[in-house]
PDB file of C-alpha atoms in Angstrom:
ATOM      1  CA  MET A 160       8.836   3.482 -19.077  1.00 48.00           C
ATOM      2  CA  ALA A 161      12.539   4.158 -19.624  1.00 51.00           C
ATOM      3  CA  ARG A 162      14.686   2.635 -16.921  1.00 60.00           C
ATOM      4  CA  LYS A 163      16.930   4.838 -14.846  1.00 72.00           C
ATOM      5  CA  LYS A 164      20.595   4.207 -15.020  1.00 88.00           C
ATOM      6  CA  PHE A 165      21.838   1.797 -12.326  1.00 92.00           C
ATOM      7  CA  THR A 166      25.471   2.014 -11.432  1.00 94.00           C
ATOM      8  CA  VAL A 167      27.901   0.088  -9.174  1.00 95.00           C
ATOM      9  CA  PHE A 168      27.794   2.992  -6.797  1.00 95.00           C
ATOM     10  CA  ASN A 169      23.962   2.689  -6.604  1.00 94.00           C
ATOM     11  CA  LEU A 170      24.485  -0.986  -5.707  1.00 94.00           C
ATOM     12  CA  LEU A 171      26.808  -0.116  -2.920  1.00 94.00           C
ATOM     13  CA  GLU A 172      24.580   2.621  -1.428  1.00 92.00           C
ATOM     14  CA  LEU A 173      21.456   0.475  -1.189  1.00 91.00           C
ATOM     15  CA  ASP A 174      20.351   0.187   2.451  1.00 87.00           C
ATOM     16  CA  LEU A 175      18.896  -3.322   2.393  1.00 88.00           C
ATOM     17  CA  LYS A 176      17.907  -5.168   5.569  1.00 88.00           C
ATOM     18  CA  GLY A 177      17.382  -8.804   6.741  1.00 88.00           C
ATOM     19  CA  TYR A 178      17.384 -11.527   4.045  1.00 88.00           C
ATOM     20  CA  ASP A 179      17.834  -8.799   1.306  1.00 90.00           C
ATOM     21  CA  ALA A 180      21.020  -7.371   2.706  1.00 93.00           C
ATOM     22  CA  LEU A 181      24.085  -7.764   0.394  1.00 94.00           C
ATOM     23  CA  GLU A 182      26.793  -6.588   2.978  1.00 93.00           C
ATOM     24  CA  LEU A 183      28.873  -5.125   0.100  1.00 94.00           C
ATOM     25  CA  ARG A 184      31.957  -2.832   0.394  1.00 94.00           C
ATOM     26  CA  CYS A 185      34.402  -1.553  -2.091  1.00 95.00           C
ATOM     27  CA  ILE A 186      38.030  -2.647  -1.774  1.00 93.00           C
ATOM     28  CA  GLY A 187      39.564  -1.445  -5.054  1.00 93.00           C
ATOM     29  CA  GLY A 188      38.957   0.280  -8.405  1.00 92.00           C
ATOM     30  CA  ARG A 189      36.884   3.108  -6.985  1.00 93.00           C
ATOM     31  CA  ASN A 190      37.442   5.184 -10.012  1.00 93.00           C
ATOM     32  CA  GLY A 191      35.029   2.955 -11.802  1.00 93.00           C
ATOM     33  CA  LEU A 192      32.147   3.109  -9.333  1.00 94.00           C
ATOM     34  CA  MET A 193      30.052   4.966 -11.902  1.00 95.00           C
ATOM     35  CA  ARG A 194      30.095   2.121 -14.350  1.00 95.00           C
ATOM     36  CA  GLU A 195      26.594   1.103 -15.371  1.00 94.00           C
ATOM     37  CA  ILE A 196      25.096  -2.263 -14.517  1.00 95.00           C
ATOM     38  CA  SER A 197      22.889  -2.986 -17.506  1.00 92.00           C
ATOM     39  CA  ASN A 198      22.384  -6.799 -17.286  1.00 91.00           C
ATOM     40  CA  SER A 199      20.353  -8.459 -14.613  1.00 90.00           C
ATOM     41  CA  ASP A 200      22.257 -11.749 -14.915  1.00 93.00           C
ATOM     42  CA  ILE A 201      25.449 -12.767 -12.952  1.00 95.00           C
ATOM     43  CA  ASN A 202      28.599 -14.483 -14.368  1.00 95.00           C
ATOM     44  CA  ARG A 203      31.004 -16.890 -12.748  1.00 95.00           C
ATOM     45  CA  PRO A 204      34.227 -16.204 -14.770  1.00 93.00           C
ATOM     46  CA  GLY A 205      36.002 -19.563 -14.355  1.00 90.00           C
ATOM     47  CA  LEU A 206      36.215 -20.295 -18.086  1.00 91.00           C
ATOM     48  CA  ALA A 207      37.471 -16.774 -18.888  1.00 90.00           C
ATOM     49  CA  LEU A 208      40.175 -16.943 -16.240  1.00 89.00           C
ATOM     50  CA  SER A 209      41.462 -20.155 -17.789  1.00 87.00           C
ATOM     51  CA  GLY A 210      41.814 -18.370 -21.182  1.00 87.00           C
ATOM     52  CA  PHE A 211      38.533 -19.291 -22.947  1.00 90.00           C
ATOM     53  CA  PHE A 212      36.907 -16.004 -23.791  1.00 91.00           C
ATOM     54  CA  ASP A 213      34.371 -17.256 -26.445  1.00 90.00           C
ATOM     55  CA  PHE A 214      30.846 -16.277 -25.209  1.00 89.00           C
ATOM     56  CA  PHE A 215      32.386 -14.427 -22.229  1.00 93.00           C
ATOM     57  CA  MET A 216      29.543 -12.435 -20.664  1.00 94.00           C
ATOM     58  CA  SER A 217      31.513  -9.279 -19.886  1.00 93.00           C
ATOM     59  CA  ASP A 218      28.477  -7.124 -19.508  1.00 94.00           C
ATOM     60  CA  ARG A 219      27.451  -8.942 -16.314  1.00 95.00           C
ATOM     61  CA  VAL A 220      28.592  -8.606 -12.743  1.00 96.00           C
ATOM     62  CA  GLN A 221      31.431 -11.100 -12.226  1.00 96.00           C
ATOM     63  CA  LEU A 222      31.132 -13.155  -9.118  1.00 96.00           C
ATOM     64  CA  PHE A 223      34.207 -14.841  -7.573  1.00 95.00           C
ATOM     65  CA  GLY A 224      33.730 -17.768  -5.276  1.00 94.00           C
ATOM     66  CA  LYS A 225      36.192 -20.306  -3.756  1.00 93.00           C
ATOM     67  CA  GLY A 226      37.018 -21.914  -7.129  1.00 92.00           C
ATOM     68  CA  GLU A 227      37.822 -18.606  -8.938  1.00 93.00           C
ATOM     69  CA  VAL A 228      39.898 -17.231  -6.095  1.00 93.00           C
ATOM     70  CA  ALA A 229      41.993 -20.428  -5.938  1.00 92.00           C
ATOM     71  CA  TYR A 230      42.515 -20.180  -9.719  1.00 90.00           C
ATOM     72  CA  ILE A 231      43.643 -16.611  -9.716  1.00 90.00           C
ATOM     73  CA  GLN A 232      45.994 -17.431  -6.799  1.00 90.00           C
ATOM     74  CA  LYS A 233      47.428 -20.328  -8.991  1.00 88.00           C
ATOM     75  CA  LEU A 234      47.953 -17.927 -11.824  1.00 84.00           C
ATOM     76  CA  GLU A 235      49.974 -15.576  -9.603  1.00 81.00           C
ATOM     77  CA  ASP A 236      52.065 -18.309  -8.169  1.00 80.00           C
ATOM     78  CA  GLU A 237      52.926 -19.588 -11.514  1.00 78.00           C
ATOM     79  CA  LEU A 238      53.543 -16.098 -12.822  1.00 68.00           C
ATOM     80  CA  THR A 239      51.110 -16.637 -15.749  1.00 70.00           C
ATOM     81  CA  ASP A 240      48.826 -13.600 -15.790  1.00 67.00           C
ATOM     82  CA  SER A 241      48.161 -13.323 -19.480  1.00 79.00           C
ATOM     83  CA  SER A 242      44.578 -14.477 -19.152  1.00 84.00           C
ATOM     84  CA  LEU A 243      44.010 -11.825 -16.406  1.00 89.00           C
ATOM     85  CA  GLU A 244      45.282  -9.085 -18.567  1.00 89.00           C
ATOM     86  CA  THR A 245      42.846 -10.191 -21.339  1.00 91.00           C
ATOM     87  CA  PHE A 246      40.093 -10.529 -18.692  1.00 92.00           C
ATOM     88  CA  PHE A 247      40.548  -6.958 -17.671  1.00 92.00           C
ATOM     89  CA  SER A 248      40.635  -5.693 -21.234  1.00 93.00           C
ATOM     90  CA  TYR A 249      36.763  -6.187 -21.135  1.00 93.00           C
ATOM     91  CA  ALA A 250      34.562  -3.354 -19.762  1.00 92.00           C
ATOM     92  CA  MET A 251      32.901  -5.288 -16.906  1.00 94.00           C
ATOM     93  CA  PRO A 252      30.613  -3.560 -14.443  1.00 95.00           C
ATOM     94  CA  CYS A 253      32.524  -4.903 -11.365  1.00 95.00           C
ATOM     95  CA  CYS A 254      33.988  -7.983  -9.780  1.00 96.00           C
ATOM     96  CA  ILE A 255      32.593  -9.183  -6.453  1.00 96.00           C
ATOM     97  CA  PHE A 256      34.340 -11.582  -4.026  1.00 97.00           C
ATOM     98  CA  SER A 257      32.102 -13.586  -1.823  1.00 95.00           C
ATOM     99  CA  ASN A 258      32.709 -14.863   1.884  1.00 94.00           C
ATOM    100  CA  ASN A 259      35.341 -12.161   2.451  1.00 94.00           C
ATOM    101  CA  ARG A 260      37.719 -13.681   0.045  1.00 94.00           C
ATOM    102  CA  GLU A 261      40.663 -11.457  -1.132  1.00 92.00           C
ATOM    103  CA  PRO A 262      41.838 -10.939  -4.632  1.00 93.00           C
ATOM    104  CA  THR A 263      45.568 -11.276  -5.264  1.00 91.00           C
ATOM    105  CA  GLN A 264      47.974  -8.274  -5.572  1.00 91.00           C
ATOM    106  CA  GLU A 265      48.234  -8.724  -9.335  1.00 90.00           C
ATOM    107  CA  PHE A 266      44.460  -8.851  -9.744  1.00 92.00           C
ATOM    108  CA  CYS A 267      44.085  -5.706  -7.682  1.00 93.00           C
ATOM    109  CA  ARG A 268      46.773  -3.943  -9.805  1.00 92.00           C
ATOM    110  CA  LEU A 269      45.136  -4.774 -13.052  1.00 93.00           C
ATOM    111  CA  ALA A 270      41.667  -3.817 -11.723  1.00 94.00           C
ATOM    112  CA  GLU A 271      42.997  -0.336 -10.626  1.00 94.00           C
ATOM    113  CA  GLN A 272      44.663   0.067 -13.959  1.00 93.00           C
ATOM    114  CA  SER A 273      41.430  -0.641 -15.853  1.00 94.00           C
ATOM    115  CA  CYS A 274      39.260   1.217 -13.308  1.00 94.00           C
ATOM    116  CA  CYS A 275      37.193  -1.944 -12.675  1.00 95.00           C
ATOM    117  CA  PRO A 276      35.546  -1.879  -9.162  1.00 95.00           C
ATOM    118  CA  ILE A 277      36.307  -4.682  -6.827  1.00 96.00           C
ATOM    119  CA  LEU A 278      33.598  -5.393  -4.233  1.00 96.00           C
ATOM    120  CA  GLN A 279      33.584  -7.803  -1.258  1.00 96.00           C
ATOM    121  CA  THR A 280      30.748  -9.429   0.661  1.00 95.00           C
ATOM    122  CA  SER A 281      30.805 -11.599   3.822  1.00 94.00           C
ATOM    123  CA  LEU A 282      27.994 -13.760   2.428  1.00 95.00           C
ATOM    124  CA  GLU A 283      28.527 -17.197   0.994  1.00 95.00           C
ATOM    125  CA  THR A 284      28.540 -17.429  -2.810  1.00 95.00           C
ATOM    126  CA  THR A 285      25.207 -19.211  -3.301  1.00 94.00           C
ATOM    127  CA  ASP A 286      23.420 -17.069  -0.788  1.00 95.00           C
ATOM    128  CA  PHE A 287      24.740 -13.820  -2.260  1.00 95.00           C
ATOM    129  CA  ASN A 288      23.970 -15.017  -5.785  1.00 95.00           C
ATOM    130  CA  ILE A 289      20.296 -15.552  -4.819  1.00 95.00           C
ATOM    131  CA  ARG A 290      20.007 -12.145  -3.065  1.00 95.00           C
ATOM    132  CA  LEU A 291      21.659 -10.272  -5.925  1.00 95.00           C
ATOM    133  CA  LEU A 292      19.406 -11.867  -8.551  1.00 93.00           C
ATOM    134  CA  ARG A 293      16.347 -11.109  -6.477  1.00 89.00           C
ATOM    135  CA  LEU A 294      17.481  -7.419  -6.293  1.00 91.00           C
ATOM    136  CA  PHE A 295      18.097  -7.243 -10.034  1.00 91.00           C
ATOM    137  CA  SER A 296      14.690  -8.686 -10.804  1.00 86.00           C
ATOM    138  CA  ASN A 297      13.302  -5.529  -9.147  1.00 83.00           C
ATOM    139  CA  VAL A 298      15.774  -3.008 -10.469  1.00 87.00           C
ATOM    140  CA  PHE A 299      15.416  -4.156 -14.034  1.00 87.00           C
ATOM    141  CA  ALA A 300      11.698  -4.809 -13.988  1.00 84.00           C
ATOM    142  CA  LEU A 301       9.407  -2.900 -16.386  1.00 86.00           C
ATOM    143  CA  LYS A 302       7.538  -0.217 -14.500  1.00 88.00           C
ATOM    144  CA  LYS A 303       4.749   2.153 -14.963  1.00 91.00           C
ATOM    145  CA  SER A 304       2.777   4.537 -12.679  1.00 91.00           C
ATOM    146  CA  ILE A 305      -1.003   4.945 -12.907  1.00 92.00           C
ATOM    147  CA  HIS A 306      -3.753   6.632 -10.894  1.00 92.00           C
ATOM    148  CA  GLY A 307      -5.618   4.030  -8.712  1.00 92.00           C
ATOM    149  CA  ILE A 308      -5.681   2.403  -5.288  1.00 93.00           C
ATOM    150  CA  ILE A 309      -4.147  -1.009  -4.384  1.00 95.00           C
ATOM    151  CA  VAL A 310      -5.794  -2.791  -1.451  1.00 95.00           C
ATOM    152  CA  GLU A 311      -5.453  -6.428  -0.107  1.00 96.00           C
ATOM    153  CA  VAL A 312      -8.907  -8.018   0.511  1.00 95.00           C
ATOM    154  CA  HIS A 313      -9.014 -11.488   1.893  1.00 94.00           C
ATOM    155  CA  GLY A 314      -5.430 -12.026   0.839  1.00 93.00           C
ATOM    156  CA  VAL A 315      -6.047 -10.879  -2.852  1.00 95.00           C
ATOM    157  CA  GLY A 316      -4.282  -7.913  -4.227  1.00 95.00           C
ATOM    158  CA  ILE A 317      -6.813  -5.658  -5.866  1.00 96.00           C
ATOM    159  CA  LEU A 318      -6.072  -2.626  -8.145  1.00 96.00           C
ATOM    160  CA  LEU A 319      -9.025  -0.242  -7.988  1.00 95.00           C
ATOM    161  CA  VAL A 320      -9.298   2.062 -10.990  1.00 93.00           C
ATOM    162  CA  GLY A 321     -11.930   4.502 -12.256  1.00 90.00           C
ATOM    163  CA  GLU A 322     -12.531   8.135 -13.089  1.00 88.00           C
ATOM    164  CA  SER A 323     -11.656  10.795 -10.484  1.00 83.00           C
ATOM    165  CA  GLY A 324     -14.518  11.338  -8.080  1.00 79.00           C
ATOM    166  CA  VAL A 325     -16.166   8.054  -8.590  1.00 82.00           C
ATOM    167  CA  GLY A 326     -15.554   7.061  -5.009  1.00 83.00           C
ATOM    168  CA  LYS A 327     -12.527   4.946  -4.973  1.00 88.00           C
ATOM    169  CA  SER A 328     -10.891   6.418  -1.922  1.00 88.00           C
ATOM    170  CA  GLU A 329     -14.121   6.248   0.119  1.00 89.00           C
ATOM    171  CA  LEU A 330     -14.525   2.544  -0.950  1.00 91.00           C
ATOM    172  CA  ALA A 331     -10.948   1.746   0.046  1.00 91.00           C
ATOM    173  CA  LEU A 332     -11.411   3.477   3.333  1.00 92.00           C
ATOM    174  CA  GLU A 333     -14.494   1.435   4.109  1.00 93.00           C
ATOM    175  CA  LEU A 334     -12.565  -1.738   3.200  1.00 94.00           C
ATOM    176  CA  ILE A 335      -9.825  -0.723   5.605  1.00 94.00           C
ATOM    177  CA  GLU A 336     -12.408  -0.191   8.348  1.00 92.00           C
ATOM    178  CA  ARG A 337     -13.722  -3.752   7.710  1.00 93.00           C
ATOM    179  CA  GLY A 338     -10.200  -5.143   8.415  1.00 93.00           C
ATOM    180  CA  HIS A 339      -8.566  -5.159   4.979  1.00 95.00           C
ATOM    181  CA  ARG A 340      -5.293  -3.453   4.218  1.00 95.00           C
ATOM    182  CA  LEU A 341      -4.112  -0.506   2.105  1.00 94.00           C
ATOM    183  CA  VAL A 342      -1.009  -0.698  -0.106  1.00 94.00           C
ATOM    184  CA  ALA A 343      -1.123   2.584  -1.898  1.00 92.00           C
ATOM    185  CA  ASP A 344      -3.526   5.423  -2.818  1.00 89.00           C
ATOM    186  CA  ASP A 345      -3.742   7.796  -5.761  1.00 85.00           C
ATOM    187  CA  LEU A 346      -0.604   7.277  -7.699  1.00 88.00           C
ATOM    188  CA  VAL A 347       0.653   3.703  -7.641  1.00 92.00           C
ATOM    189  CA  GLU A 348       3.696   2.003  -9.248  1.00 92.00           C
ATOM    190  CA  LEU A 349       3.290  -1.305 -11.055  1.00 93.00           C
ATOM    191  CA  ARG A 350       6.255  -3.506 -11.765  1.00 91.00           C
ATOM    192  CA  CYS A 351       6.528  -6.666 -13.862  1.00 90.00           C
ATOM    193  CA  VAL A 352       8.597  -9.175 -11.898  1.00 84.00           C
ATOM    194  CA  ASN A 353       9.826 -12.435 -13.400  1.00 78.00           C
ATOM    195  CA  GLY A 354       7.955 -11.657 -16.494  1.00 80.00           C
ATOM    196  CA  ASN A 355       4.592 -12.921 -15.173  1.00 87.00           C
ATOM    197  CA  THR A 356       3.767 -11.224 -11.872  1.00 90.00           C
ATOM    198  CA  ILE A 357       2.672  -7.578 -11.374  1.00 93.00           C
ATOM    199  CA  LEU A 358       3.840  -6.077  -8.065  1.00 92.00           C
ATOM    200  CA  GLY A 359       2.102  -2.980  -6.808  1.00 92.00           C
ATOM    201  CA  THR A 360       3.563  -0.318  -4.496  1.00 91.00           C
ATOM    202  CA  GLY A 361       3.327   3.368  -3.846  1.00 89.00           C
ATOM    203  CA  THR A 362       5.413   5.671  -5.918  1.00 85.00           C
ATOM    204  CA  ASN A 363       6.557   7.470  -2.718  1.00 81.00           C
ATOM    205  CA  PRO A 364       6.954   5.372   0.491  1.00 78.00           C
ATOM    206  CA  LEU A 365       6.521   8.592   2.619  1.00 78.00           C
ATOM    207  CA  THR A 366       3.040   9.304   1.230  1.00 81.00           C
ATOM    208  CA  CYS A 367       1.634   5.971  -0.131  1.00 81.00           C
ATOM    209  CA  HIS A 368      -0.220   5.168   3.154  1.00 88.00           C
ATOM    210  CA  HIS A 369      -1.939   8.527   3.214  1.00 87.00           C
ATOM    211  CA  MET A 370      -5.326   9.054   1.615  1.00 85.00           C
ATOM    212  CA  GLU A 371      -7.185  12.089   0.412  1.00 82.00           C
ATOM    213  CA  ILE A 372     -10.852  12.040   1.519  1.00 83.00           C
ATOM    214  CA  ARG A 373     -12.949  14.774   0.044  1.00 80.00           C
ATOM    215  CA  GLY A 374     -14.344  17.028   2.815  1.00 80.00           C
ATOM    216  CA  ILE A 375     -11.832  15.787   5.458  1.00 86.00           C
ATOM    217  CA  GLY A 376      -8.509  16.126   3.678  1.00 85.00           C
ATOM    218  CA  ILE A 377      -5.344  13.979   4.052  1.00 89.00           C
ATOM    219  CA  ILE A 378      -5.407  11.144   6.542  1.00 88.00           C
ATOM    220  CA  ASN A 379      -2.683   8.845   7.695  1.00 90.00           C
ATOM    221  CA  VAL A 380      -4.106   5.264   7.549  1.00 91.00           C
ATOM    222  CA  SER A 381      -1.429   3.720   9.760  1.00 90.00           C
ATOM    223  CA  LYS A 382      -2.104   6.265  12.523  1.00 90.00           C
ATOM    224  CA  LEU A 383      -5.838   5.987  12.336  1.00 90.00           C
ATOM    225  CA  PHE A 384      -6.190   2.156  11.941  1.00 91.00           C
ATOM    226  CA  GLY A 385      -2.886   0.838  13.108  1.00 91.00           C
ATOM    227  CA  VAL A 386       0.179  -0.621  11.220  1.00 91.00           C
ATOM    228  CA  GLY A 387      -1.836  -3.824  10.605  1.00 91.00           C
ATOM    229  CA  ALA A 388      -4.005  -1.807   8.202  1.00 92.00           C
ATOM    230  CA  ILE A 389      -1.126  -1.200   5.729  1.00 92.00           C
ATOM    231  CA  LEU A 390       1.254  -3.144   3.348  1.00 92.00           C
ATOM    232  CA  ASP A 391       4.297  -2.024   1.543  1.00 91.00           C
ATOM    233  CA  LYS A 392       3.705  -4.048  -1.630  1.00 91.00           C
ATOM    234  CA  LYS A 393       1.380  -6.722  -3.036  1.00 94.00           C
ATOM    235  CA  GLU A 394       0.956  -8.834  -6.130  1.00 94.00           C
ATOM    236  CA  ILE A 395      -1.917  -7.596  -8.270  1.00 95.00           C
ATOM    237  CA  GLU A 396      -4.303 -10.462  -8.738  1.00 95.00           C
ATOM    238  CA  LEU A 397      -7.511  -8.604  -9.712  1.00 95.00           C
ATOM    239  CA  VAL A 398      -8.348  -5.349 -11.376  1.00 96.00           C
ATOM    240  CA  ILE A 399     -11.652  -3.690 -10.507  1.00 94.00           C
ATOM    241  CA  ARG A 400     -12.880  -0.769 -12.558  1.00 93.00           C
ATOM    242  CA  ILE A 401     -15.416   1.376 -10.706  1.00 91.00           C
ATOM    243  CA  GLU A 402     -17.731   3.426 -12.915  1.00 88.00           C
ATOM    244  CA  ASN A 403     -20.896   5.347 -12.681  1.00 86.00           C
ATOM    245  CA  TRP A 404     -24.063   3.263 -13.513  1.00 79.00           C
ATOM    246  CA  ASN A 405     -25.121   3.740 -17.127  1.00 77.00           C
ATOM    247  CA  PRO A 406     -28.544   2.149 -17.875  1.00 74.00           C
ATOM    248  CA  LYS A 407     -27.606   2.081 -21.613  1.00 74.00           C
ATOM    249  CA  ASP A 408     -24.537  -0.145 -20.939  1.00 72.00           C
ATOM    250  CA  ASN A 409     -24.934  -3.988 -21.030  1.00 72.00           C
ATOM    251  CA  TYR A 410     -23.233  -5.210 -17.836  1.00 69.00           C
ATOM    252  CA  ASP A 411     -22.254  -8.865 -17.515  1.00 69.00           C
ATOM    253  CA  ARG A 412     -24.786 -10.653 -15.320  1.00 68.00           C
ATOM    254  CA  LEU A 413     -23.581 -14.228 -15.450  1.00 66.00           C
ATOM    255  CA  GLY A 414     -19.700 -13.894 -15.301  1.00 65.00           C
ATOM    256  CA  ILE A 415     -19.062 -16.738 -17.692  1.00 70.00           C
ATOM    257  CA  ASP A 416     -16.751 -14.866 -20.007  1.00 73.00           C
ATOM    258  CA  LEU A 417     -13.465 -13.806 -18.338  1.00 79.00           C
ATOM    259  CA  THR A 418     -12.213 -10.210 -18.940  1.00 88.00           C
ATOM    260  CA  TYR A 419      -8.598  -9.248 -18.502  1.00 91.00           C
ATOM    261  CA  ALA A 420      -6.577  -6.118 -18.154  1.00 92.00           C
ATOM    262  CA  HIS A 421      -3.214  -6.088 -19.855  1.00 93.00           C
ATOM    263  CA  ILE A 422      -0.526  -4.495 -17.616  1.00 93.00           C
ATOM    264  CA  LEU A 423       3.093  -4.517 -18.746  1.00 91.00           C
ATOM    265  CA  GLY A 424       2.384  -7.545 -20.997  1.00 88.00           C
ATOM    266  CA  VAL A 425       0.748  -9.577 -18.081  1.00 92.00           C
ATOM    267  CA  LYS A 426      -2.994 -10.541 -18.180  1.00 93.00           C
ATOM    268  CA  ILE A 427      -4.787  -9.774 -14.921  1.00 94.00           C
ATOM    269  CA  PRO A 428      -8.478 -10.765 -14.395  1.00 93.00           C
ATOM    270  CA  MET A 429     -10.662  -7.679 -14.421  1.00 93.00           C
ATOM    271  CA  GLU A 430     -14.147  -6.954 -13.232  1.00 91.00           C
ATOM    272  CA  VAL A 431     -16.245  -3.871 -14.016  1.00 89.00           C
ATOM    273  CA  ILE A 432     -18.484  -2.712 -11.117  1.00 88.00           C
ATOM    274  CA  PRO A 433     -21.003   0.074 -11.718  1.00 87.00           C
ATOM    275  CA  VAL A 434     -21.865   2.385  -8.866  1.00 84.00           C
ATOM    276  CA  GLY A 435     -25.582   2.901  -8.303  1.00 76.00           C
ATOM    277  CA  ASP A 436     -27.987   3.879  -5.566  1.00 73.00           C
ATOM    278  CA  GLY A 437     -28.208   1.169  -2.900  1.00 69.00           C
ATOM    279  CA  ARG A 438     -25.222  -0.816  -3.915  1.00 78.00           C
ATOM    280  CA  ASN A 439     -23.062  -2.013  -1.146  1.00 87.00           C
ATOM    281  CA  LEU A 440     -19.715  -1.840  -2.874  1.00 89.00           C
ATOM    282  CA  PRO A 441     -17.488  -3.171   0.030  1.00 91.00           C
ATOM    283  CA  ILE A 442     -19.435  -6.397   0.172  1.00 93.00           C
ATOM    284  CA  ILE A 443     -19.274  -6.710  -3.617  1.00 91.00           C
ATOM    285  CA  ILE A 444     -15.464  -6.117  -3.613  1.00 93.00           C
ATOM    286  CA  GLU A 445     -15.052  -8.653  -0.783  1.00 94.00           C
ATOM    287  CA  THR A 446     -17.098 -11.177  -2.737  1.00 91.00           C
ATOM    288  CA  ALA A 447     -15.198 -10.551  -5.899  1.00 90.00           C
ATOM    289  CA  ALA A 448     -11.933 -11.212  -4.029  1.00 93.00           C
ATOM    290  CA  ILE A 449     -13.169 -14.528  -2.584  1.00 92.00           C
ATOM    291  CA  ASN A 450     -14.633 -15.517  -5.970  1.00 89.00           C
ATOM    292  CA  GLU A 451     -11.302 -14.867  -7.639  1.00 89.00           C
ATOM    293  CA  ARG A 452      -9.618 -17.178  -5.059  1.00 89.00           C
ATOM    294  CA  LEU A 453     -12.157 -19.896  -5.833  1.00 88.00           C
ATOM    295  CA  LYS A 454     -11.487 -19.469  -9.570  1.00 85.00           C
ATOM    296  CA  LYS A 455      -7.776 -20.085  -9.026  1.00 85.00           C
ATOM    297  CA  MET A 456      -8.692 -23.226  -7.112  1.00 84.00           C
ATOM    298  CA  GLY A 457     -10.708 -24.452 -10.116  1.00 81.00           C
ATOM    299  CA  GLU A 458     -14.141 -23.558  -8.758  1.00 78.00           C
ATOM    300  CA  HIS A 459     -15.914 -21.355 -11.473  1.00 73.00           C
ATOM    301  CA  SER A 460     -19.417 -20.753  -9.964  1.00 71.00           C
ATOM    302  CA  ALA A 461     -20.978 -19.157 -13.059  1.00 71.00           C
ATOM    303  CA  ARG A 462     -19.828 -21.903 -15.425  1.00 71.00           C
ATOM    304  CA  LYS A 463     -21.001 -24.541 -12.991  1.00 74.00           C
ATOM    305  CA  PHE A 464     -24.372 -22.848 -12.739  1.00 70.00           C
ATOM    306  CA  VAL A 465     -24.808 -22.775 -16.579  1.00 69.00           C
ATOM    307  CA  HIS A 466     -23.761 -26.301 -16.789  1.00 70.00           C
ATOM    308  CA  ASN A 467     -26.331 -27.410 -14.189  1.00 74.00           C
ATOM    309  CA  VAL A 468     -29.098 -25.378 -15.876  1.00 73.00           C
ATOM    310  CA  VAL A 469     -28.198 -27.062 -19.276  1.00 72.00           C
ATOM    311  CA  LYS A 470     -28.270 -30.627 -17.700  1.00 74.00           C
ATOM    312  CA  TRP A 471     -31.604 -29.833 -15.993  1.00 73.00           C
ATOM    313  CA  THR A 472     -33.169 -28.608 -19.167  1.00 75.00           C
ATOM    314  CA  GLU A 473     -31.995 -31.636 -21.074  1.00 74.00           C
ATOM    315  CA  ASN A 474     -33.004 -34.364 -18.688  1.00 73.00           C
ATOM    316  CA  GLY A 475     -34.343 -32.864 -15.517  1.00 63.00           C
ATOM    317  CA  SER A 476     -31.219 -33.640 -13.495  1.00 58.00           C
ATOM    318  CA  PHE A 477     -28.275 -31.607 -12.310  1.00 54.00           C
ATOM    319  CA  VAL A 478     -24.667 -32.114 -11.199  1.00 56.00           C
ATOM    320  CA  SER A 479     -24.110 -31.699  -7.395  1.00 56.00           C
ATOM    321  CA  ASN A 480     -21.161 -29.909  -5.973  1.00 54.00           C
ATOM    322  CA  ASP A 481     -19.543 -33.212  -5.105  1.00 51.00           C
ATOM    323  CA  GLN A 482     -19.856 -34.505  -8.637  1.00 52.00           C
ATOM    324  CA  TRP A 483     -18.509 -31.444 -10.381  1.00 47.00           C
ATOM    325  CA  ILE A 484     -14.896 -31.464 -11.529  1.00 43.00           C
TER     326      ILE A 484
END
């Protein structure tokens, strides 16, 4: 799960659209474009520019807004650039100026001298800060690739896993035919975002919406069922393991005890569904998805059932749905 090196040049060449676009361009210090960005946080260097370098977060991207630009202009007007020289003695990834603000000539000279890239964006400081943090949360997220299928069923992101040949692709295909959506088939990438969310995508955007169906071959889901049948990414909210029915195994029949899969340090609810003759797996998966939504709303059917049975056994009464909390 080693993370690939991410440089200032990589940041510049990203082709992001819409509300993710950063609108960045390089206006100086091009010799330093291969500097690595290793920290997902962003620093506003106001204190450092004033000469206070204790706890200066030099390993972060340095973001210059209206206040910082006004201050470096004041330093140049007063011919006091000692703090700037100290500032550029640190090996920073890059300096970014928001809202098309321009650095001073002395700032540019020192940046070129120290090979520190200077970038510029037309976005407002706050907006750019939010977009860059959102990007970094994905770039620096823990990742792993596994064999499985990700589908969205009734709005719930489900990761289907199981041995090869157990019928995962055929099950996913039937779910798609019933109006649900495919995120990725075969090799999927899982990312831990914000420390508590697992986001699932395909490892290759060119092939993730294709499926291998034994006896038919490779099919293009978006061409066969339309673009409404696919998704680029989805949060994993439920893991379902499909396995061949084994009469010797003791499968859970009540569902009182919750089982979890641990993915990149995050607990995800998990169900084990055995494959047997006469089992309608698509309906079972749909029911599992709806039941998971109910659990998140505080409605745990199995526990309520057991509670009612105990109450009835004790005194011949039970708790109605309206009375249950």
